[in-house]
Short mmCIF file of C-alpha atoms in Angstrom, two decimals:
data_model
loop_
_atom_site.label_atom_id
_atom_site.label_comp_id
_atom_site.label_asym_id
_atom_site.label_seq_id
_atom_site.Cartn_x
_atom_site.Cartn_y
_atom_site.Cartn_z
CA ARG A 1 -60.91 -208.63 -106.84
CA GLN A 2 -57.49 -207.67 -105.47
CA HIS A 3 -55.82 -208.91 -108.63
CA TYR A 4 -58.28 -206.96 -110.76
CA GLN A 5 -57.76 -203.77 -108.75
CA ARG A 6 -53.98 -204.07 -109.17
CA LEU A 7 -53.65 -205.56 -112.67
CA GLY A 8 -56.68 -203.99 -114.34
CA PRO A 9 -55.35 -200.40 -114.52
CA MET A 10 -51.94 -201.58 -115.79
CA LEU A 11 -53.47 -203.78 -118.48
CA GLU A 12 -55.95 -201.10 -119.55
CA ALA A 13 -53.12 -198.55 -119.77
CA ALA A 14 -51.27 -200.97 -122.06
CA GLY A 15 -54.32 -201.24 -124.31
CA VAL A 16 -55.47 -204.64 -123.02
CA PRO A 17 -59.22 -204.59 -122.20
CA THR A 18 -59.88 -206.51 -118.96
CA VAL A 19 -63.05 -207.71 -117.21
CA LEU A 20 -63.78 -209.10 -113.73
CA LEU A 21 -66.06 -212.10 -113.18
CA THR A 22 -67.15 -213.31 -109.73
CA GLY A 23 -70.07 -215.23 -108.30
CA ARG A 24 -71.42 -212.04 -106.74
CA ASP A 25 -71.94 -210.22 -110.03
CA THR A 26 -75.54 -209.27 -110.79
CA PRO A 27 -77.06 -210.46 -114.10
CA ALA A 28 -76.90 -206.87 -115.37
CA GLU A 29 -73.16 -206.74 -114.59
CA ARG A 30 -72.42 -210.17 -116.04
CA ARG A 31 -74.11 -209.85 -119.44
CA PRO A 32 -71.81 -207.22 -121.01
CA ARG A 33 -68.71 -208.89 -119.53
CA LEU A 34 -69.66 -212.29 -120.94
CA ALA A 35 -70.40 -210.71 -124.32
CA ALA A 36 -67.03 -208.95 -124.33
CA LEU A 37 -65.21 -212.24 -123.67
CA ALA A 38 -67.17 -214.19 -126.27
CA SER A 39 -66.56 -211.57 -128.96
CA GLY A 40 -62.90 -211.05 -128.14
CA GLU A 41 -63.47 -207.42 -127.18
CA ALA A 42 -62.03 -208.23 -123.73
CA ALA A 43 -58.58 -209.81 -123.90
CA VAL A 44 -58.19 -210.75 -120.20
CA ALA A 45 -60.65 -212.12 -117.67
CA ILE A 46 -59.77 -212.05 -113.97
CA GLY A 47 -62.12 -213.98 -111.75
CA THR A 48 -63.05 -216.70 -109.29
CA HIS A 49 -64.65 -220.14 -109.82
CA ALA A 50 -67.22 -218.23 -111.89
CA LEU A 51 -64.84 -218.54 -114.85
CA PHE A 52 -65.42 -222.32 -114.95
CA GLN A 53 -69.15 -221.97 -115.63
CA ASP A 54 -70.50 -223.16 -118.99
CA ALA A 55 -71.96 -219.72 -119.70
CA VAL A 56 -68.45 -218.25 -119.88
CA ARG A 57 -67.18 -218.50 -123.45
CA PHE A 58 -63.97 -217.14 -124.90
CA ASP A 59 -63.23 -216.03 -128.43
CA ARG A 60 -59.73 -217.59 -128.48
CA LEU A 61 -58.56 -218.61 -125.02
CA GLY A 62 -54.81 -219.17 -125.24
CA LEU A 63 -53.50 -218.89 -121.68
CA ALA A 64 -55.00 -219.78 -118.30
CA VAL A 65 -53.22 -218.64 -115.11
CA ILE A 66 -54.47 -220.31 -111.93
CA ASP A 67 -53.36 -218.63 -108.71
CA GLU A 68 -53.51 -220.55 -105.42
CA GLN A 69 -53.52 -223.75 -107.47
CA HIS A 70 -53.86 -225.98 -104.40
CA ARG A 71 -57.42 -224.70 -103.87
CA PHE A 72 -58.70 -226.03 -107.20
CA GLY A 73 -59.55 -229.61 -108.11
CA VAL A 74 -58.37 -231.56 -111.13
CA ASN A 75 -61.78 -231.32 -112.85
CA GLU A 76 -61.92 -227.55 -112.42
CA ARG A 77 -58.54 -227.05 -114.08
CA GLN A 78 -59.54 -229.35 -116.94
CA ARG A 79 -62.82 -227.48 -117.45
CA LEU A 80 -60.93 -224.23 -117.91
CA GLN A 81 -58.52 -225.77 -120.41
CA ALA A 82 -61.47 -227.25 -122.31
CA LYS A 83 -62.67 -223.72 -123.11
CA GLY A 84 -59.78 -223.28 -125.54
CA ASP A 85 -59.93 -223.69 -129.31
CA PRO A 86 -57.82 -226.66 -130.49
CA ARG A 87 -57.43 -224.95 -133.88
CA THR A 88 -55.32 -222.26 -132.19
CA GLY A 89 -53.14 -224.68 -130.24
CA GLY A 90 -55.32 -225.14 -127.16
CA VAL A 91 -54.75 -223.49 -123.79
CA HIS A 92 -51.36 -223.04 -122.19
CA LEU A 93 -51.62 -223.48 -118.42
CA LEU A 94 -49.60 -221.65 -115.77
CA THR A 95 -50.39 -222.61 -112.16
CA MET A 96 -49.04 -220.78 -109.14
CA SER A 97 -48.91 -221.77 -105.49
CA ALA A 98 -46.85 -221.04 -102.41
CA THR A 99 -47.21 -224.76 -101.56
CA PRO A 100 -47.88 -227.08 -104.52
CA ILE A 101 -50.23 -229.96 -103.71
CA PRO A 102 -48.71 -233.47 -103.65
CA ARG A 103 -50.25 -234.44 -107.00
CA THR A 104 -48.58 -231.43 -108.64
CA LEU A 105 -45.18 -232.59 -107.40
CA GLU A 106 -46.04 -236.08 -108.67
CA LEU A 107 -46.73 -234.67 -112.15
CA THR A 108 -43.38 -232.87 -112.17
CA GLN A 109 -41.70 -236.25 -111.58
CA TYR A 110 -43.29 -237.56 -114.78
CA GLY A 111 -42.29 -234.48 -116.76
CA GLU A 112 -45.94 -233.49 -117.16
CA LEU A 113 -45.29 -230.05 -115.66
CA ASP A 114 -42.26 -227.78 -115.95
CA VAL A 115 -41.34 -226.07 -112.68
CA SER A 116 -40.02 -222.60 -111.96
CA ARG A 117 -39.12 -221.81 -108.35
CA LEU A 118 -39.20 -218.24 -107.06
CA THR A 119 -36.95 -218.41 -104.04
CA GLU A 120 -36.64 -214.71 -103.18
CA LYS A 121 -39.15 -212.69 -101.20
CA PRO A 122 -40.66 -209.59 -102.82
CA PRO A 123 -38.68 -206.41 -102.08
CA GLY A 124 -39.28 -204.95 -98.63
CA ARG A 125 -40.52 -208.14 -96.97
CA THR A 126 -38.82 -209.66 -93.94
CA PRO A 127 -38.57 -213.29 -92.78
CA VAL A 128 -41.21 -214.60 -90.37
CA THR A 129 -40.02 -216.08 -87.07
CA THR A 130 -42.05 -219.20 -86.27
CA ALA A 131 -42.33 -220.72 -82.80
CA VAL A 132 -44.13 -223.87 -81.63
CA LEU A 133 -45.75 -223.73 -78.17
CA PRO A 134 -48.15 -225.90 -76.16
CA GLN A 135 -51.73 -224.64 -75.85
CA ALA A 136 -51.17 -224.44 -72.08
CA ARG A 137 -49.10 -221.27 -72.59
CA ILE A 138 -51.99 -219.36 -74.17
CA GLY A 139 -52.21 -216.97 -71.20
CA GLU A 140 -48.57 -215.96 -71.66
CA VAL A 141 -49.18 -215.52 -75.39
CA ALA A 142 -52.14 -213.19 -74.70
CA LYS A 143 -50.07 -211.00 -72.34
CA ARG A 144 -47.25 -210.58 -74.86
CA LEU A 145 -49.77 -209.92 -77.60
CA LYS A 146 -51.31 -207.12 -75.54
CA THR A 147 -47.88 -205.43 -75.26
CA ALA A 148 -47.32 -205.66 -79.01
CA LEU A 149 -50.79 -204.34 -79.88
CA ASP A 150 -50.36 -201.40 -77.49
CA SER A 151 -47.21 -200.54 -79.45
CA GLY A 152 -49.17 -200.25 -82.72
CA ALA A 153 -48.86 -203.78 -84.12
CA GLN A 154 -51.75 -205.68 -85.70
CA ALA A 155 -52.37 -209.40 -85.33
CA TYR A 156 -54.39 -212.38 -86.55
CA TRP A 157 -55.68 -215.03 -84.15
CA ILE A 158 -56.73 -218.18 -86.01
CA CYS A 159 -59.15 -220.80 -84.64
CA PRO A 160 -60.13 -224.14 -86.23
CA LEU A 161 -63.86 -223.81 -85.45
CA VAL A 162 -66.49 -221.08 -85.80
CA ALA A 163 -68.60 -221.96 -82.75
CA GLU A 164 -68.10 -224.17 -79.71
CA SER A 165 -69.18 -227.78 -80.05
CA GLU A 166 -69.91 -230.48 -77.49
CA ALA A 167 -68.26 -232.97 -79.83
CA SER A 168 -64.93 -231.13 -79.85
CA ASP A 169 -62.66 -229.30 -77.43
CA LEU A 170 -61.04 -227.23 -80.21
CA ALA A 171 -60.95 -223.44 -79.95
CA ALA A 172 -63.92 -221.63 -81.52
CA ALA A 173 -63.54 -218.21 -83.11
CA GLU A 174 -66.71 -216.68 -81.63
CA ALA A 175 -65.85 -217.61 -78.04
CA ARG A 176 -62.17 -216.69 -78.46
CA ALA A 177 -63.04 -213.24 -79.84
CA ALA A 178 -65.25 -212.60 -76.79
CA ASP A 179 -62.49 -213.80 -74.43
CA LEU A 180 -59.85 -211.59 -76.03
CA ARG A 181 -62.10 -208.51 -75.98
CA ARG A 182 -62.62 -209.02 -72.26
CA ILE A 183 -58.97 -209.79 -71.41
CA LEU A 184 -57.20 -207.32 -73.69
CA GLN A 185 -59.82 -204.53 -73.48
CA ILE A 186 -59.41 -203.67 -77.17
CA GLU A 187 -61.47 -203.76 -80.36
CA VAL A 188 -61.45 -207.31 -81.78
CA GLY A 189 -62.76 -208.17 -85.24
CA LEU A 190 -64.33 -211.54 -86.06
CA ALA A 191 -64.36 -213.16 -89.50
CA HIS A 192 -65.55 -216.62 -90.54
CA GLY A 193 -67.22 -218.35 -93.45
CA GLN A 194 -70.71 -218.48 -91.93
CA MET A 195 -71.02 -214.69 -91.83
CA PRO A 196 -72.81 -212.81 -94.65
CA GLY A 197 -70.25 -211.80 -97.26
CA ALA A 198 -70.85 -208.07 -96.88
CA GLU A 199 -70.47 -208.23 -93.09
CA ARG A 200 -67.23 -210.21 -93.36
CA GLU A 201 -65.84 -207.78 -95.94
CA ALA A 202 -66.63 -204.84 -93.65
CA VAL A 203 -64.75 -206.52 -90.78
CA MET A 204 -61.79 -207.21 -93.06
CA ALA A 205 -61.81 -203.62 -94.32
CA ASP A 206 -61.67 -202.29 -90.74
CA PHE A 207 -58.67 -204.53 -90.07
CA ALA A 208 -56.94 -203.59 -93.33
CA ASP A 209 -57.42 -199.87 -92.63
CA GLY A 210 -55.97 -200.20 -89.12
CA ARG A 211 -59.19 -199.47 -87.23
CA THR A 212 -59.14 -202.94 -85.66
CA PRO A 213 -55.85 -204.09 -84.08
CA LEU A 214 -56.76 -207.78 -83.69
CA LEU A 215 -58.69 -210.06 -86.04
CA VAL A 216 -59.94 -213.43 -84.80
CA ALA A 217 -60.75 -215.64 -87.77
CA THR A 218 -61.04 -219.12 -89.17
CA THR A 219 -59.22 -220.17 -92.34
CA VAL A 220 -61.24 -217.68 -94.44
CA VAL A 221 -58.14 -215.45 -94.27
CA GLU A 222 -55.94 -218.17 -95.78
CA VAL A 223 -55.76 -216.39 -99.17
CA GLY A 224 -56.65 -213.03 -100.64
CA VAL A 225 -55.80 -210.92 -97.56
CA ASP A 226 -53.01 -208.35 -97.79
CA VAL A 227 -52.44 -206.23 -94.66
CA PRO A 228 -48.76 -205.14 -94.60
CA ASN A 229 -49.02 -203.75 -91.05
CA ALA A 230 -50.11 -207.14 -89.63
CA SER A 231 -46.98 -208.68 -88.14
CA ILE A 232 -48.25 -211.30 -85.63
CA MET A 233 -50.22 -214.49 -86.14
CA VAL A 234 -51.38 -216.93 -83.47
CA ILE A 235 -52.77 -220.28 -84.68
CA GLU A 236 -54.57 -222.35 -82.08
CA HIS A 237 -54.53 -226.16 -82.38
CA ALA A 238 -52.06 -225.86 -85.24
CA ASP A 239 -51.55 -229.63 -85.06
CA ARG A 240 -55.04 -230.04 -86.57
CA PHE A 241 -54.14 -228.13 -89.77
CA GLY A 242 -52.34 -229.41 -92.86
CA LEU A 243 -48.89 -228.21 -93.91
CA ALA A 244 -50.07 -226.25 -96.95
CA GLN A 245 -52.83 -224.58 -94.94
CA LEU A 246 -50.45 -223.56 -92.16
CA HIS A 247 -47.96 -222.12 -94.66
CA GLN A 248 -50.72 -220.18 -96.42
CA LEU A 249 -52.01 -218.80 -93.13
CA ARG A 250 -48.50 -217.79 -92.05
CA GLY A 251 -48.17 -215.95 -95.36
CA ARG A 252 -50.68 -213.34 -94.12
CA VAL A 253 -47.89 -211.84 -91.98
CA GLY A 254 -44.44 -210.74 -93.07
CA ARG A 255 -45.94 -208.73 -95.95
CA GLY A 256 -44.42 -205.44 -94.78
CA ALA A 257 -41.11 -204.16 -93.44
CA LYS A 258 -41.84 -205.05 -89.79
CA ALA A 259 -40.29 -208.14 -88.20
CA SER A 260 -43.08 -210.72 -88.02
CA THR A 261 -43.89 -213.68 -85.80
CA CYS A 262 -46.11 -216.75 -86.16
CA LEU A 263 -46.96 -218.78 -83.06
CA LEU A 264 -48.18 -222.36 -83.59
CA LEU A 265 -50.05 -223.60 -80.53
CA TYR A 266 -50.68 -227.33 -80.17
CA GLY A 267 -53.02 -229.10 -77.77
CA GLY A 268 -52.68 -232.17 -75.61
CA GLY A 269 -49.10 -231.64 -74.43
CA ASP A 270 -46.02 -233.31 -75.91
CA ASP A 271 -47.42 -236.78 -75.20
CA GLY A 272 -50.60 -235.97 -77.14
CA LEU A 273 -48.78 -234.70 -80.24
CA GLY A 274 -48.65 -237.44 -82.89
CA GLU A 275 -45.55 -238.09 -84.94
CA THR A 276 -47.02 -236.76 -88.17
CA ALA A 277 -48.28 -233.58 -86.46
CA ARG A 278 -44.88 -233.11 -84.82
CA ILE A 279 -43.14 -233.34 -88.21
CA ARG A 280 -45.57 -230.82 -89.72
CA LEU A 281 -45.00 -228.25 -86.98
CA GLU A 282 -41.24 -228.76 -86.96
CA THR A 283 -41.15 -228.29 -90.74
CA LEU A 284 -43.01 -224.97 -90.42
CA ARG A 285 -40.70 -223.85 -87.63
CA ARG A 286 -37.60 -224.72 -89.67
CA THR A 287 -38.34 -223.26 -93.09
CA GLU A 288 -40.37 -220.71 -95.06
CA ASP A 289 -39.55 -222.38 -98.40
CA GLY A 290 -42.92 -223.37 -99.83
CA PHE A 291 -41.41 -225.97 -102.15
CA GLU A 292 -39.55 -227.65 -99.29
CA ILE A 293 -42.79 -227.66 -97.29
CA ALA A 294 -44.62 -229.15 -100.29
CA GLU A 295 -42.01 -231.92 -100.57
CA GLU A 296 -42.49 -232.77 -96.89
CA ASP A 297 -46.25 -232.82 -97.47
CA PHE A 298 -45.58 -235.18 -100.39
CA ARG A 299 -43.61 -237.51 -98.09
CA LEU A 300 -46.35 -237.50 -95.48
CA ARG A 301 -49.42 -237.80 -97.71
CA GLY A 302 -48.21 -239.25 -101.02
CA GLY A 303 -48.61 -237.81 -104.50
CA GLY A 304 -52.00 -239.23 -105.47
CA ASP A 305 -52.78 -240.66 -108.89
CA PRO A 306 -51.05 -238.84 -111.78
CA LEU A 307 -53.45 -240.50 -114.25
CA GLY A 308 -56.62 -239.84 -112.27
CA LEU A 309 -58.28 -237.35 -109.94
CA LYS A 310 -56.84 -238.34 -106.55
CA GLN A 311 -54.67 -235.45 -105.31
CA SER A 312 -52.89 -237.27 -102.49
CA GLY A 313 -52.20 -240.85 -101.39
CA PHE A 314 -49.48 -243.37 -102.16
CA PRO A 315 -49.22 -245.05 -105.57
CA ALA A 316 -47.72 -248.53 -105.59
CA TYR A 317 -44.14 -247.81 -106.60
CA ARG A 318 -42.15 -251.04 -106.84
CA PHE A 319 -38.70 -249.50 -106.36
CA ALA A 320 -38.72 -245.71 -106.74
CA ASP A 321 -38.77 -243.10 -104.00
CA PRO A 322 -40.29 -240.01 -105.68
CA ILE A 323 -38.31 -237.61 -103.49
CA ARG A 324 -34.96 -239.41 -103.22
CA HIS A 325 -34.95 -240.42 -106.90
CA ARG A 326 -36.33 -237.13 -108.24
CA GLY A 327 -33.35 -236.49 -110.54
CA LEU A 328 -33.45 -240.02 -111.95
CA MET A 329 -37.21 -239.83 -112.59
CA LEU A 330 -36.85 -236.51 -114.41
CA ALA A 331 -34.09 -238.00 -116.57
CA ALA A 332 -36.37 -240.98 -117.31
CA ALA A 333 -39.16 -238.60 -118.35
CA ASP A 334 -36.78 -236.80 -120.73
CA ASP A 335 -35.69 -240.14 -122.18
CA ALA A 336 -39.31 -241.23 -122.63
CA ARG A 337 -40.04 -238.07 -124.63
CA ILE A 338 -37.08 -238.79 -126.91
CA VAL A 339 -38.18 -242.40 -127.49
CA LEU A 340 -41.79 -241.42 -128.24
CA GLY A 341 -40.65 -238.60 -130.51
CA ARG A 342 -38.55 -240.95 -132.64
CA ASP A 343 -40.65 -244.11 -132.36
CA PRO A 344 -44.24 -243.34 -131.25
CA ASP A 345 -45.46 -246.88 -132.02
CA LEU A 346 -42.51 -248.54 -130.23
CA LEU A 347 -41.57 -250.63 -133.27
CA THR A 348 -37.76 -250.26 -133.14
CA PRO A 349 -35.62 -252.65 -131.05
CA ARG A 350 -35.51 -250.04 -128.28
CA GLY A 351 -39.26 -249.60 -128.52
CA GLU A 352 -39.73 -253.35 -128.15
CA ALA A 353 -37.47 -253.26 -125.08
CA VAL A 354 -39.64 -250.51 -123.58
CA LYS A 355 -42.76 -252.66 -124.08
CA VAL A 356 -41.09 -255.58 -122.32
CA LEU A 357 -40.18 -253.35 -119.37
CA GLU A 358 -43.70 -251.93 -119.32
CA ALA A 359 -45.11 -255.46 -119.04
CA LEU A 360 -42.62 -256.53 -116.38
CA PHE A 361 -43.09 -253.49 -114.15
CA ASP A 362 -46.71 -252.57 -114.77
CA TRP A 363 -47.58 -251.23 -111.29
CA ARG A 364 -51.32 -251.44 -111.97
CA ASN A 365 -50.79 -255.20 -112.43
CA ASP A 366 -53.77 -255.55 -114.76
CA ARG A 367 -52.13 -257.50 -117.60
CA PRO A 368 -53.19 -261.13 -117.97
CA GLY A 369 -50.68 -263.65 -116.77
CA LEU A 370 -48.69 -261.23 -114.59
CA ASP A 371 -48.44 -261.55 -110.81
#
């Protein structure tokens, strides 16, 4: 909806009819929009997962842009591309993400995806200072937060759970919101995925308009929230979140001219912090570069299966290190394209040599007679 509100008027002014499709549209709203897409009357559709539905048909879909690519599965992306017309060249795909998923980085190694890196912040935005603190210092954090909020700042407070659970000692948003209202004596908003959509949107609107100084939330604020005045984020039990999720959450602050801060609180003390969790938090503290964070995520979780649906995990490389040998693997992908372009059936002497290498180093090890 944010994209539609910002892009729609510009596209319409340029003579490009645009429609919005979401899962909340009523049948009466959907029918004319679907008809406009099917007939070609509408040239651009901006929407959510609703665009993947079989009922959505395009006259000549030529380009699909997927924002927040890490939130979509392989099948969903393929379903959108399948809506194109092969007679017009199929669908060009542009995916965007602040932190590409490991499988996406894996595909770049094979030359399947071309990569463009945007390394500069949008004009007017400032870097975010990130600090890592033990959960035991939460009282000190609350006191400093109170001072900042009294000075006109706005803040997010992120919890991993909605409600308290006997099976877990993690912070719950409902209980934390009540605690902070009592301690800070201010208006505190609460947003989580179990709330009715309209109620959650009203809470978010109050925060965006500045009527609520502090918003306690779960990861529902990970994407699609733009509040330039919000300059502080506290994430409880940050060691329980993934790298991409932490980077996306941190991206909710630093969207205006104010200096911004993100505090990552971890539980269990230094002795209770595992090595992988320690690396994740240290990576977030050290850099704001989403691609660098994605590469670290790749190292920790693996790149999945480039020929299948698995989006993380470690394929059985015999010799290669996908990160250390990135340049060599890209050169190999370029060379493979040249060979296939000149000799698609691998009949030349070089093609025969490629087949021998393929048999010798077949990592799936499913050829008869090979160990």
